[in-house]
Amino acid sequence: MADQAVRPEVPAAEDAGRLDPSRIGRVVALVTALVLYSEIAPMQLAAVSSILPKLATSFPGAGAGITWGSGVVGLAGGASIALIGKLGDKFGKKNVTLACGLLFLIGALLCLFTSNWALFLVGRALAGASMGMTALEYGLVRDLLPRKWIPVSVGILGTGFGIGGVVTPIIVGALTAHHSWRSVFWFLVIYTVVTTPIVMACVPESPLRLKSKLDIVGGVLFGVSIGGVLVYISEGPSWGWTNMGCLAYLIAGVVLFAAWIGWELRTPEPMMNLKLLAAPKVSALMGIALLITTTLTAVSTMIFYMFETPKASVLEGGIIAQAAAQHHVAPALVAKAMTFRGDISYANGMSILSIALHITLWTALFMMIFGVIGGFVCRRVGCRVPLIIAGAALVVGTGLWVFWHSTWQEQLFIGILYGLCGGFYYAGNPNLLMDTIPAGVQGVGAGMLAVWGAIGTSIATAVFTAVASAHPFQIVANDLGHMVVTNVPQVYTNTGYSWAYVATGVVPGLLALLLAVALRTGRTPARGGAAAS
């Protein structure tokens, strides 16, 4: 399946660097170190998603594009992950993992100290390197752990110890309750500095190497093309779908994507092995990664937008008071000339800490528990069943959220299905990929899987922004007989969120379920990559 550009440099045995299964303490230390470091990616996504509404006050010029504070990570990650995977195969997965941590650290420091929106996005783009760390760590797990440990360890690695999903929202909530959003980046910096020496001490380097060259041109073409399409999707509602300035991004994106395909087919050592990707048993896994990651990211973003929105009475009262202060008149007079359009009955006015304690802490725990269970299911019956369950749980969960998302209790109980989907997906998809592709291209394969997951992250941001922005909560003011309608920034109607759950949840979930059912692989117990030998 792999072409000649992806052959091992030396005929080293696959098990050359594998740990002795009798040294349980050594194995546990390695898994613990990798999980702690892999938490950087979900941690920073969860942290920044929760503070997006707060960033708007510091970067007023960003407007609806404030969501790119999260989406640009997926875009940058999607453009670089495949290159990072090849770097890991060539120079060592541990070495490149630590280099990704350094890039993340630089990006976090830039976000911490800048007051310029463009530079903030540059910092977030550098953080996209963290998206490649997980792909490299899956490779380390496959290369170093005893075979019987691999399926369950993959499930643990995918869902973590709960730091990213459970602890981070609580820490972020506590920090933002007393400090600015910049304190969140201090936390991310400190965490990275503390966990880096643990990886250096507890994780050996994989002996497997691959002789290859980096496809820089392919990476640039891919990233810019996807970025153009996503800009069109996210900005279409505000710029106008048929506006030539907006259409130019779509056209450029499509043309560059076609150029990328042509380049990848002709270059001897492509960024992404399209022959490997074209195989149905591989492309199906990439499609599932794209679809499910889109939903998991979108739901995480929507939760904070919805529940941080002040209650209607508070929000409307604040707008009236602000208008009265600007015009130096009594609020009662402004209230007579101002009405509001749109249902925001979902709004709760909760703090980030309150959202964490009532919703995200528990949904993350559900995902973590089901990740471990999913690993055991993979080892016992195969990976196809967990992926089918993940797709079904996604469809049912997001379908219920279309109608019931106004209270934290609804969000929490339906969130059990969200956790079931995430846990079984993170256990099933990487394990099945390990058993599907040869050992010599594990870094490339894991990189491709992470690429499509990263693209899903950016698609979630773009589609949510497009759908929600089309349903704004509005101020209707009577200005001397003329009705002036103004959108309230970052506040969307209940209908907008319902359609967002359909667009980023039900539809991707159905497609992921169909792909999982159609899988011809994953019907035998997972073997930790042995099937790919």
Coordinates of C-alpha atoms in Angstrom, one line a residue:
M1 CA 0.0 0.0 0.0
A2 CA 2.8 2.4 0.8
D3 CA 5.0 3.6 -2.0
Q4 CA 8.7 3.4 -2.2
A5 CA 9.1 6.8 -0.6
V6 CA 8.1 5.4 2.8
R7 CA 10.4 2.6 3.5
P8 CA 12.3 2.1 6.8
E9 CA 15.8 3.4 6.6
V10 CA 17.1 0.3 8.3
P11 CA 15.4 -3.1 8.6
A12 CA 15.0 -2.8 12.4
A13 CA 12.6 -5.2 14.0
E14 CA 9.3 -3.7 15.1
D15 CA 9.8 -4.9 18.6
A16 CA 13.4 -3.6 19.0
G17 CA 12.5 -0.8 21.4
R18 CA 9.5 -2.4 23.1
L19 CA 9.4 -2.4 26.9
D20 CA 9.5 -5.6 28.9
P21 CA 5.9 -6.4 29.9
S22 CA 7.2 -7.6 33.3
R23 CA 8.4 -4.0 34.2
I24 CA 4.9 -2.7 35.0
G25 CA 6.2 0.4 36.8
R26 CA 8.2 1.4 33.7
V27 CA 5.2 0.9 31.4
V28 CA 2.9 2.9 33.7
A29 CA 5.4 5.7 34.0
L30 CA 5.7 5.9 30.2
V31 CA 1.9 6.0 29.7
T32 CA 1.4 8.5 32.5
A33 CA 4.0 10.9 31.0
L34 CA 2.6 10.7 27.5
V35 CA -1.0 11.3 28.8
L36 CA 0.1 14.3 30.8
Y37 CA 1.8 15.8 27.8
S38 CA -0.9 14.9 25.4
E39 CA -3.3 16.9 27.6
I40 CA -1.8 20.1 26.3
A41 CA -3.9 19.9 23.1
P42 CA -7.3 19.4 24.6
M43 CA -6.4 21.6 27.5
Q44 CA -5.6 24.7 25.4
L45 CA -8.7 24.0 23.2
A46 CA -11.0 23.8 26.2
A47 CA -9.4 26.8 27.9
V48 CA -9.5 29.1 24.9
S49 CA -13.0 27.9 23.9
S50 CA -14.3 28.9 27.3
I51 CA -12.7 32.4 27.2
L52 CA -13.7 33.3 23.6
P53 CA -16.6 35.6 24.7
K54 CA -14.1 37.4 27.1
L55 CA -11.6 38.0 24.3
A56 CA -14.1 40.1 22.4
T57 CA -13.6 43.0 24.9
S58 CA -9.9 43.0 24.4
F59 CA -10.0 42.7 20.7
P60 CA -13.1 44.6 19.6
G61 CA -12.1 44.7 16.0
A62 CA -12.3 41.0 15.7
G63 CA -16.1 40.9 15.7
A64 CA -17.7 37.6 14.8
G65 CA -14.2 36.5 13.8
I66 CA -13.3 36.1 17.5
T67 CA -14.1 32.4 17.1
W68 CA -10.9 32.1 14.9
G69 CA -9.1 32.3 18.2
S70 CA -10.0 28.7 18.5
G71 CA -10.4 27.7 14.8
V72 CA -7.0 28.9 13.6
V73 CA -5.4 26.2 15.8
G74 CA -7.2 23.5 13.8
L75 CA -6.2 25.2 10.5
A76 CA -2.6 25.5 11.4
G77 CA -2.6 22.0 12.9
G78 CA -4.2 20.6 9.8
A79 CA -1.5 22.2 7.6
S80 CA 1.4 21.0 9.7
I81 CA 0.5 17.7 11.3
A82 CA 1.4 15.5 8.4
L83 CA 4.8 17.3 8.2
I84 CA 5.2 16.8 12.0
G85 CA 4.4 13.1 11.6
K86 CA 7.1 12.7 9.0
L87 CA 9.6 14.6 11.1
G88 CA 8.8 12.2 13.9
D89 CA 9.5 9.2 11.7
K90 CA 12.7 10.8 10.5
F91 CA 14.2 12.3 13.6
G92 CA 12.5 10.5 16.4
K93 CA 8.9 10.7 17.7
K94 CA 10.0 11.8 21.2
N95 CA 12.3 14.5 19.9
V96 CA 9.7 16.0 17.7
T97 CA 7.0 15.7 20.4
L98 CA 9.2 17.9 22.7
A99 CA 9.8 20.3 19.8
C100 CA 6.0 20.7 19.4
G101 CA 5.8 21.5 23.1
L102 CA 8.4 24.2 22.6
L103 CA 6.4 25.7 19.7
F104 CA 3.2 25.6 21.8
L105 CA 5.1 27.4 24.6
I106 CA 6.3 30.2 22.3
G107 CA 2.7 30.6 20.9
A108 CA 1.2 30.8 24.4
L109 CA 3.7 33.4 25.5
L110 CA 2.9 35.5 22.4
C111 CA -0.8 35.3 23.2
L112 CA -0.1 36.2 26.8
F113 CA 1.8 39.4 26.0
T114 CA 0.2 40.8 22.8
S115 CA -2.7 43.3 22.5
N116 CA -2.8 42.9 18.7
W117 CA -5.4 40.6 17.2
A118 CA -3.2 39.5 14.3
L119 CA -0.3 38.6 16.6
F120 CA -2.7 36.8 18.9
L121 CA -3.7 34.6 16.0
V122 CA -0.1 34.0 15.1
G123 CA 0.4 32.7 18.7
R124 CA -2.6 30.5 18.3
A125 CA -1.3 29.2 15.0
L126 CA 1.9 28.2 16.7
A127 CA -0.2 26.4 19.3
G128 CA -1.4 24.3 16.4
A129 CA 1.8 22.3 16.7
S130 CA 0.2 20.7 19.8
M131 CA -2.3 19.0 17.5
G132 CA 0.5 17.0 16.1
M133 CA 1.8 15.8 19.5
T134 CA -1.0 13.3 20.0
A135 CA -0.3 11.7 16.6
L136 CA 3.4 11.3 17.6
E137 CA 2.4 9.9 20.9
Y138 CA 0.2 7.3 19.4
G139 CA 3.3 6.3 17.4
L140 CA 5.3 6.1 20.6
V141 CA 2.7 3.9 22.2
R142 CA 2.7 1.5 19.2
D143 CA 6.5 1.4 19.0
L144 CA 7.3 1.1 22.7
L145 CA 4.5 -0.6 24.7
P146 CA 3.9 -4.3 25.0
R147 CA 1.2 -5.3 22.5
K148 CA -1.4 -6.2 25.1
W149 CA -1.2 -2.7 26.6
I150 CA -1.7 -0.8 23.4
P151 CA -5.5 -0.9 22.8
V152 CA -6.4 0.3 26.3
S153 CA -3.5 2.8 26.4
V154 CA -4.7 4.3 23.1
G155 CA -8.1 4.8 24.8
I156 CA -6.5 6.4 27.8
L157 CA -4.3 8.6 25.6
G158 CA -7.2 9.8 23.6
T159 CA -9.4 10.8 26.5
G160 CA -6.6 11.5 29.0
F161 CA -6.7 11.6 32.8
G162 CA -9.4 14.3 32.6
I163 CA -7.0 17.2 33.0
G164 CA -8.0 18.8 29.7
G165 CA -11.7 18.3 30.0
V166 CA -12.3 18.1 33.7
V167 CA -9.7 20.1 35.6
T168 CA -9.0 22.8 33.0
P169 CA -12.5 24.4 33.0
I170 CA -12.4 24.6 36.8
I171 CA -9.0 26.2 36.8
V172 CA -10.0 28.5 34.0
G173 CA -13.2 29.4 35.8
A174 CA -11.3 30.1 39.1
L175 CA -8.7 32.2 37.3
T176 CA -11.1 34.3 35.3
A177 CA -13.3 34.9 38.3
H178 CA -10.4 36.9 39.8
H179 CA -8.1 37.7 37.0
S180 CA -8.2 38.5 33.2
W181 CA -8.2 35.9 30.5
R182 CA -4.4 36.3 30.2
S183 CA -4.1 34.3 33.4
V184 CA -5.3 31.3 31.5
F185 CA -2.2 31.5 29.2
W186 CA 0.0 31.7 32.3
F187 CA -1.6 28.4 33.4
L188 CA -0.9 26.8 30.0
V189 CA 2.7 28.0 30.1
I190 CA 3.3 26.7 33.6
Y191 CA 1.7 23.3 32.8
T192 CA 3.9 22.9 29.7
V193 CA 7.1 23.8 31.6
V194 CA 6.3 21.3 34.4
T195 CA 5.4 18.3 32.2
T196 CA 8.2 18.6 29.6
P197 CA 10.9 17.2 32.0
I198 CA 8.6 14.3 32.9
V199 CA 8.5 13.3 29.3
M200 CA 12.2 13.7 28.9
A201 CA 12.8 11.4 31.9
C202 CA 10.2 8.7 31.5
V203 CA 9.8 8.2 27.7
P204 CA 12.5 6.6 25.7
E205 CA 13.0 7.4 22.0
S206 CA 11.5 5.0 19.4
P207 CA 14.2 3.2 17.4
L208 CA 12.1 3.2 14.2
R209 CA 13.1 5.6 11.6
L210 CA 11.9 6.5 8.1
K211 CA 14.1 8.0 5.3
S212 CA 12.0 10.8 3.8
K213 CA 12.0 14.5 2.8
L214 CA 9.7 17.2 4.0
D215 CA 7.0 18.4 1.5
I216 CA 6.9 22.1 2.5
V217 CA 5.2 23.1 -0.7
G218 CA 2.4 20.6 -0.1
G219 CA 2.0 21.8 3.4
V220 CA 1.6 25.4 2.4
L221 CA -0.8 24.6 -0.5
F222 CA -2.9 22.5 1.8
G223 CA -3.1 25.0 4.6
V224 CA -3.9 28.0 2.5
S225 CA -6.5 26.1 0.4
I226 CA -8.4 24.9 3.4
G227 CA -8.1 28.3 5.0
G228 CA -9.6 30.0 2.0
V229 CA -12.7 27.7 2.1
L230 CA -13.1 28.1 5.8
V231 CA -12.9 31.9 5.6
Y232 CA -15.7 31.9 3.0
I233 CA -17.9 29.6 5.2
S234 CA -17.4 31.6 8.4
E235 CA -17.6 35.1 6.9
G236 CA -20.3 34.4 4.3
P237 CA -23.2 35.5 6.6
S238 CA -21.7 38.9 7.3
W239 CA -20.0 39.6 4.0
G240 CA -22.6 38.1 1.8
W241 CA -22.4 34.6 0.2
T242 CA -22.3 36.1 -3.3
N243 CA -20.0 39.0 -2.5
M244 CA -17.0 38.8 -4.8
G245 CA -14.6 39.6 -2.0
C246 CA -16.0 36.6 -0.1
L247 CA -16.3 34.4 -3.2
A248 CA -12.6 35.1 -4.0
Y249 CA -11.6 33.1 -0.9
L250 CA -13.7 30.1 -1.9
I251 CA -12.4 30.2 -5.5
A252 CA -8.8 30.6 -4.4
G253 CA -9.3 27.8 -1.9
V254 CA -10.7 25.4 -4.4
V255 CA -8.0 26.2 -7.0
L256 CA -5.2 25.8 -4.5
F257 CA -6.7 22.5 -3.2
A258 CA -6.7 21.2 -6.8
A259 CA -3.1 22.3 -7.1
W260 CA -2.3 20.6 -3.9
I261 CA -3.7 17.3 -5.2
G262 CA -1.7 17.6 -8.4
W263 CA 1.5 18.4 -6.5
E264 CA 1.0 15.5 -4.1
L265 CA 0.5 13.0 -7.0
R266 CA 3.6 14.2 -8.7
T267 CA 6.1 14.9 -5.9
P268 CA 8.2 11.8 -5.0
E269 CA 7.7 12.2 -1.2
P270 CA 4.4 13.9 -0.6
M271 CA 3.1 15.5 2.6
M272 CA 0.2 13.1 2.6
N273 CA 0.4 9.7 0.9
L274 CA -2.7 9.9 -1.3
K275 CA -2.3 6.2 -2.3
L276 CA -2.5 5.3 1.3
L277 CA -5.4 7.7 1.9
A278 CA -7.3 6.5 -1.2
A279 CA -7.6 2.9 0.2
P280 CA -11.2 2.6 1.5
K281 CA -10.2 1.1 4.8
V282 CA -8.0 4.1 5.5
S283 CA -10.1 6.9 4.0
A284 CA -13.1 5.8 6.0
L285 CA -11.2 6.3 9.2
M286 CA -10.1 9.7 8.1
G287 CA -13.7 10.6 7.3
I288 CA -14.9 9.5 10.7
A289 CA -12.1 11.6 12.3
L290 CA -13.2 14.6 10.4
L291 CA -16.9 14.2 11.2
I292 CA -16.8 13.3 14.8
T293 CA -14.1 15.9 15.7
T294 CA -16.3 18.5 14.0
T295 CA -19.1 17.8 16.4
L296 CA -17.0 17.4 19.5
T297 CA -15.4 20.8 18.9
A298 CA -18.7 22.5 18.0
V299 CA -20.5 21.3 21.1
S300 CA -17.7 22.4 23.4
T301 CA -17.7 25.9 21.8
M302 CA -21.5 26.2 21.9
I303 CA -21.8 25.3 25.6
F304 CA -19.8 28.3 26.7
Y305 CA -21.4 30.7 24.2
M306 CA -24.9 29.7 25.3
F307 CA -24.5 29.5 29.1
E308 CA -22.3 32.5 29.5
T309 CA -24.9 34.7 27.7
P310 CA -26.6 36.9 30.3
K311 CA -30.3 36.2 30.9
A312 CA -32.6 38.2 28.7
S313 CA -33.8 40.6 31.4
V314 CA -30.2 41.3 32.4
L315 CA -28.9 41.7 28.9
E316 CA -31.7 43.9 27.8
G317 CA -31.5 46.0 30.9
G318 CA -27.8 46.5 30.4
I319 CA -28.2 47.6 26.8
I320 CA -31.0 50.1 27.8
A321 CA -28.8 51.5 30.6
Q322 CA -25.8 51.9 28.3
A323 CA -27.9 53.7 25.7
A324 CA -29.5 55.9 28.3
A325 CA -26.0 56.9 29.6
Q326 CA -24.8 57.7 26.1
H327 CA -27.7 59.9 25.4
H328 CA -28.0 61.4 28.9
V329 CA -31.6 60.5 29.3
A330 CA -33.6 58.3 31.7
P331 CA -33.6 54.6 31.0
A332 CA -37.4 54.6 31.1
L333 CA -37.4 56.8 28.0
V334 CA -35.0 54.6 26.1
A335 CA -37.1 51.5 27.0
K336 CA -40.1 53.0 25.3
A337 CA -38.2 53.5 22.1
M338 CA -36.3 50.2 22.1
T339 CA -37.4 46.6 21.7
F340 CA -35.6 43.3 21.2
R341 CA -36.0 40.7 18.5
G342 CA -35.1 37.0 19.1
D343 CA -35.6 34.2 21.6
I344 CA -32.7 33.8 24.0
S345 CA -34.5 31.7 26.6
Y346 CA -31.4 29.4 26.7
A347 CA -29.3 32.2 28.3
N348 CA -28.3 31.5 31.9
G349 CA -25.6 34.1 32.6
M350 CA -23.4 31.4 34.2
S351 CA -19.7 32.0 34.9
I352 CA -17.0 29.8 33.4
L353 CA -16.5 28.2 36.8
S354 CA -20.2 27.5 37.2
I355 CA -20.4 26.0 33.7
A356 CA -17.4 23.8 34.5
L357 CA -18.9 22.5 37.7
H358 CA -22.3 21.9 36.3
I359 CA -21.6 20.7 32.8
T360 CA -18.1 20.3 31.3
L361 CA -16.6 18.5 34.3
W362 CA -19.1 15.8 34.1
T363 CA -19.1 15.4 30.3
A364 CA -15.3 15.1 30.4
L365 CA -15.6 12.5 33.1
F366 CA -18.0 10.5 30.9
M367 CA -15.6 10.7 28.0
M368 CA -12.7 9.6 30.1
I369 CA -14.5 6.6 31.5
F370 CA -15.8 5.5 28.2
G371 CA -12.4 5.9 26.7
V372 CA -11.0 3.3 29.0
I373 CA -14.0 1.0 28.4
G374 CA -13.7 1.5 24.7
G375 CA -10.1 0.4 24.8
F376 CA -11.1 -2.9 26.5
V377 CA -14.0 -3.3 23.9
C378 CA -11.5 -2.9 21.1
R379 CA -9.2 -5.5 22.6
R380 CA -12.1 -7.9 23.2
V381 CA -14.3 -7.7 20.0
G382 CA -12.6 -5.2 17.7
C383 CA -12.8 -1.5 16.9
R384 CA -15.8 -1.4 14.5
V385 CA -18.4 -1.9 17.3
P386 CA -17.1 1.1 19.4
L387 CA -17.1 3.3 16.3
I388 CA -20.7 2.3 15.4
I389 CA -21.7 3.0 19.0
A390 CA -19.9 6.4 18.9
G391 CA -21.7 7.4 15.7
A392 CA -25.1 6.3 17.1
A393 CA -24.6 8.1 20.4
L394 CA -23.6 11.3 18.5
V395 CA -26.7 11.3 16.4
V396 CA -29.0 10.7 19.3
G397 CA -27.3 13.1 21.6
T398 CA -27.1 16.1 19.2
G399 CA -30.6 15.3 18.0
L400 CA -31.9 15.7 21.6
W401 CA -29.9 18.9 22.0
V402 CA -31.7 20.4 19.0
F403 CA -34.8 20.7 21.2
W404 CA -33.5 20.5 24.7
H405 CA -30.5 22.8 25.5
S406 CA -31.9 25.6 27.6
T407 CA -30.9 24.3 31.1
W408 CA -27.6 22.9 32.4
Q409 CA -29.5 19.7 33.5
E410 CA -30.5 19.0 29.9
Q411 CA -27.0 19.6 28.8
L412 CA -25.6 17.3 31.5
F413 CA -27.8 14.3 31.0
I414 CA -27.6 14.3 27.3
G415 CA -23.9 14.8 27.7
I416 CA -23.6 11.2 28.8
L417 CA -24.1 10.3 25.1
Y418 CA -21.5 13.0 24.1
G419 CA -19.0 11.3 26.5
L420 CA -19.9 7.9 25.1
C421 CA -19.3 9.1 21.6
G422 CA -15.9 10.8 22.4
G423 CA -14.6 7.9 24.5
F424 CA -15.4 5.2 22.1
Y425 CA -14.2 7.2 19.1
Y426 CA -10.8 8.0 20.7
A427 CA -10.4 4.4 21.5
G428 CA -11.6 2.9 18.3
N429 CA -10.3 5.1 15.5
P430 CA -6.5 5.2 16.4
N431 CA -6.5 1.5 17.3
L432 CA -8.0 0.5 14.0
L433 CA -5.6 2.7 12.1
M434 CA -2.7 0.9 13.9
D435 CA -4.0 -2.5 12.8
T436 CA -4.6 -1.2 9.2
I437 CA -1.4 0.3 8.0
P438 CA 2.2 -0.9 8.0
A439 CA 4.6 -0.1 10.8
G440 CA 6.9 1.9 8.5
V441 CA 4.2 4.5 7.9
Q442 CA 2.7 4.8 11.3
G443 CA 3.8 8.3 11.8
V444 CA 2.5 9.3 8.4
G445 CA -0.8 7.5 9.1
A446 CA -1.3 9.0 12.5
G447 CA -0.4 12.3 11.1
M448 CA -3.1 12.0 8.4
L449 CA -5.7 11.0 11.0
A450 CA -4.8 14.0 13.1
V451 CA -4.9 16.3 10.0
W452 CA -8.5 15.4 9.3
G453 CA -9.3 15.8 13.0
A454 CA -7.7 19.2 13.0
I455 CA -9.7 20.2 9.9
G456 CA -12.8 19.1 11.7
T457 CA -11.9 21.5 14.5
S458 CA -11.7 24.4 12.0
I459 CA -14.9 23.4 10.2
A460 CA -16.7 23.3 13.5
T461 CA -15.7 26.9 14.2
A462 CA -16.5 28.1 10.7
V463 CA -19.9 26.4 10.4
F464 CA -21.0 27.3 13.9
T465 CA -20.1 31.0 13.2
A466 CA -22.0 30.9 9.9
V467 CA -25.1 29.3 11.3
A468 CA -25.3 31.3 14.5
S469 CA -24.5 34.6 12.8
A470 CA -27.4 34.1 10.5
H471 CA -29.7 34.2 13.6
P472 CA -28.6 37.2 15.7
F473 CA -30.3 38.6 18.7
Q474 CA -31.3 42.2 17.6
I475 CA -32.1 45.6 19.0
V476 CA -34.9 47.4 17.3
A477 CA -34.8 51.2 18.0
N478 CA -37.2 53.9 17.0
D479 CA -35.1 56.8 15.9
L480 CA -37.5 59.7 15.2
G481 CA -39.9 57.4 13.3
H482 CA -37.1 55.4 11.6
M483 CA -36.7 51.8 12.8
V484 CA -33.0 51.0 13.2
V485 CA -32.1 47.3 13.6
T486 CA -28.7 46.4 15.2
N487 CA -27.3 43.0 16.0
V488 CA -26.1 42.4 19.5
P489 CA -22.5 41.1 19.2
Q490 CA -21.8 37.4 20.1
V491 CA -25.5 36.8 21.1
Y492 CA -27.5 34.4 18.9
T493 CA -31.1 33.2 19.1
N494 CA -32.3 29.9 20.3
T495 CA -33.2 29.0 16.7
G496 CA -29.6 29.6 15.7
Y497 CA -28.3 27.1 18.2
S498 CA -30.9 24.5 17.2
W499 CA -29.7 24.7 13.6
A500 CA -26.1 24.7 14.7
Y501 CA -26.7 21.4 16.5
V502 CA -28.2 20.0 13.3
A503 CA -25.4 21.3 11.0
T504 CA -22.5 20.4 13.3
G505 CA -24.0 17.5 15.1
V506 CA -26.8 15.5 13.6
V507 CA -25.6 15.6 10.0
P508 CA -21.9 14.7 10.7
G509 CA -23.1 12.1 13.2
L510 CA -25.2 10.4 10.6
L511 CA -22.4 10.3 8.1
A512 CA -19.9 9.0 10.7
L513 CA -22.4 6.3 11.6
L514 CA -22.8 5.2 8.0
L515 CA -19.0 5.0 7.5
A516 CA -18.6 3.0 10.7
V517 CA -21.3 0.5 9.7
A518 CA -19.7 0.1 6.2
L519 CA -16.3 -0.7 7.7
R520 CA -14.9 -4.1 6.5
T521 CA -12.1 -3.9 9.1
G522 CA -12.1 -3.8 12.8
R523 CA -14.2 -7.0 13.1
T524 CA -11.5 -8.9 15.1
P525 CA -9.9 -8.0 18.4
A526 CA -7.4 -5.1 18.2
R527 CA -3.8 -6.4 18.3
G528 CA -1.8 -3.2 18.9
G529 CA -0.6 -2.9 15.3
A530 CA 0.5 -6.5 14.9
A531 CA -2.0 -6.9 12.0
A532 CA -0.1 -4.3 10.0
S533 CA 3.2 -6.2 10.1

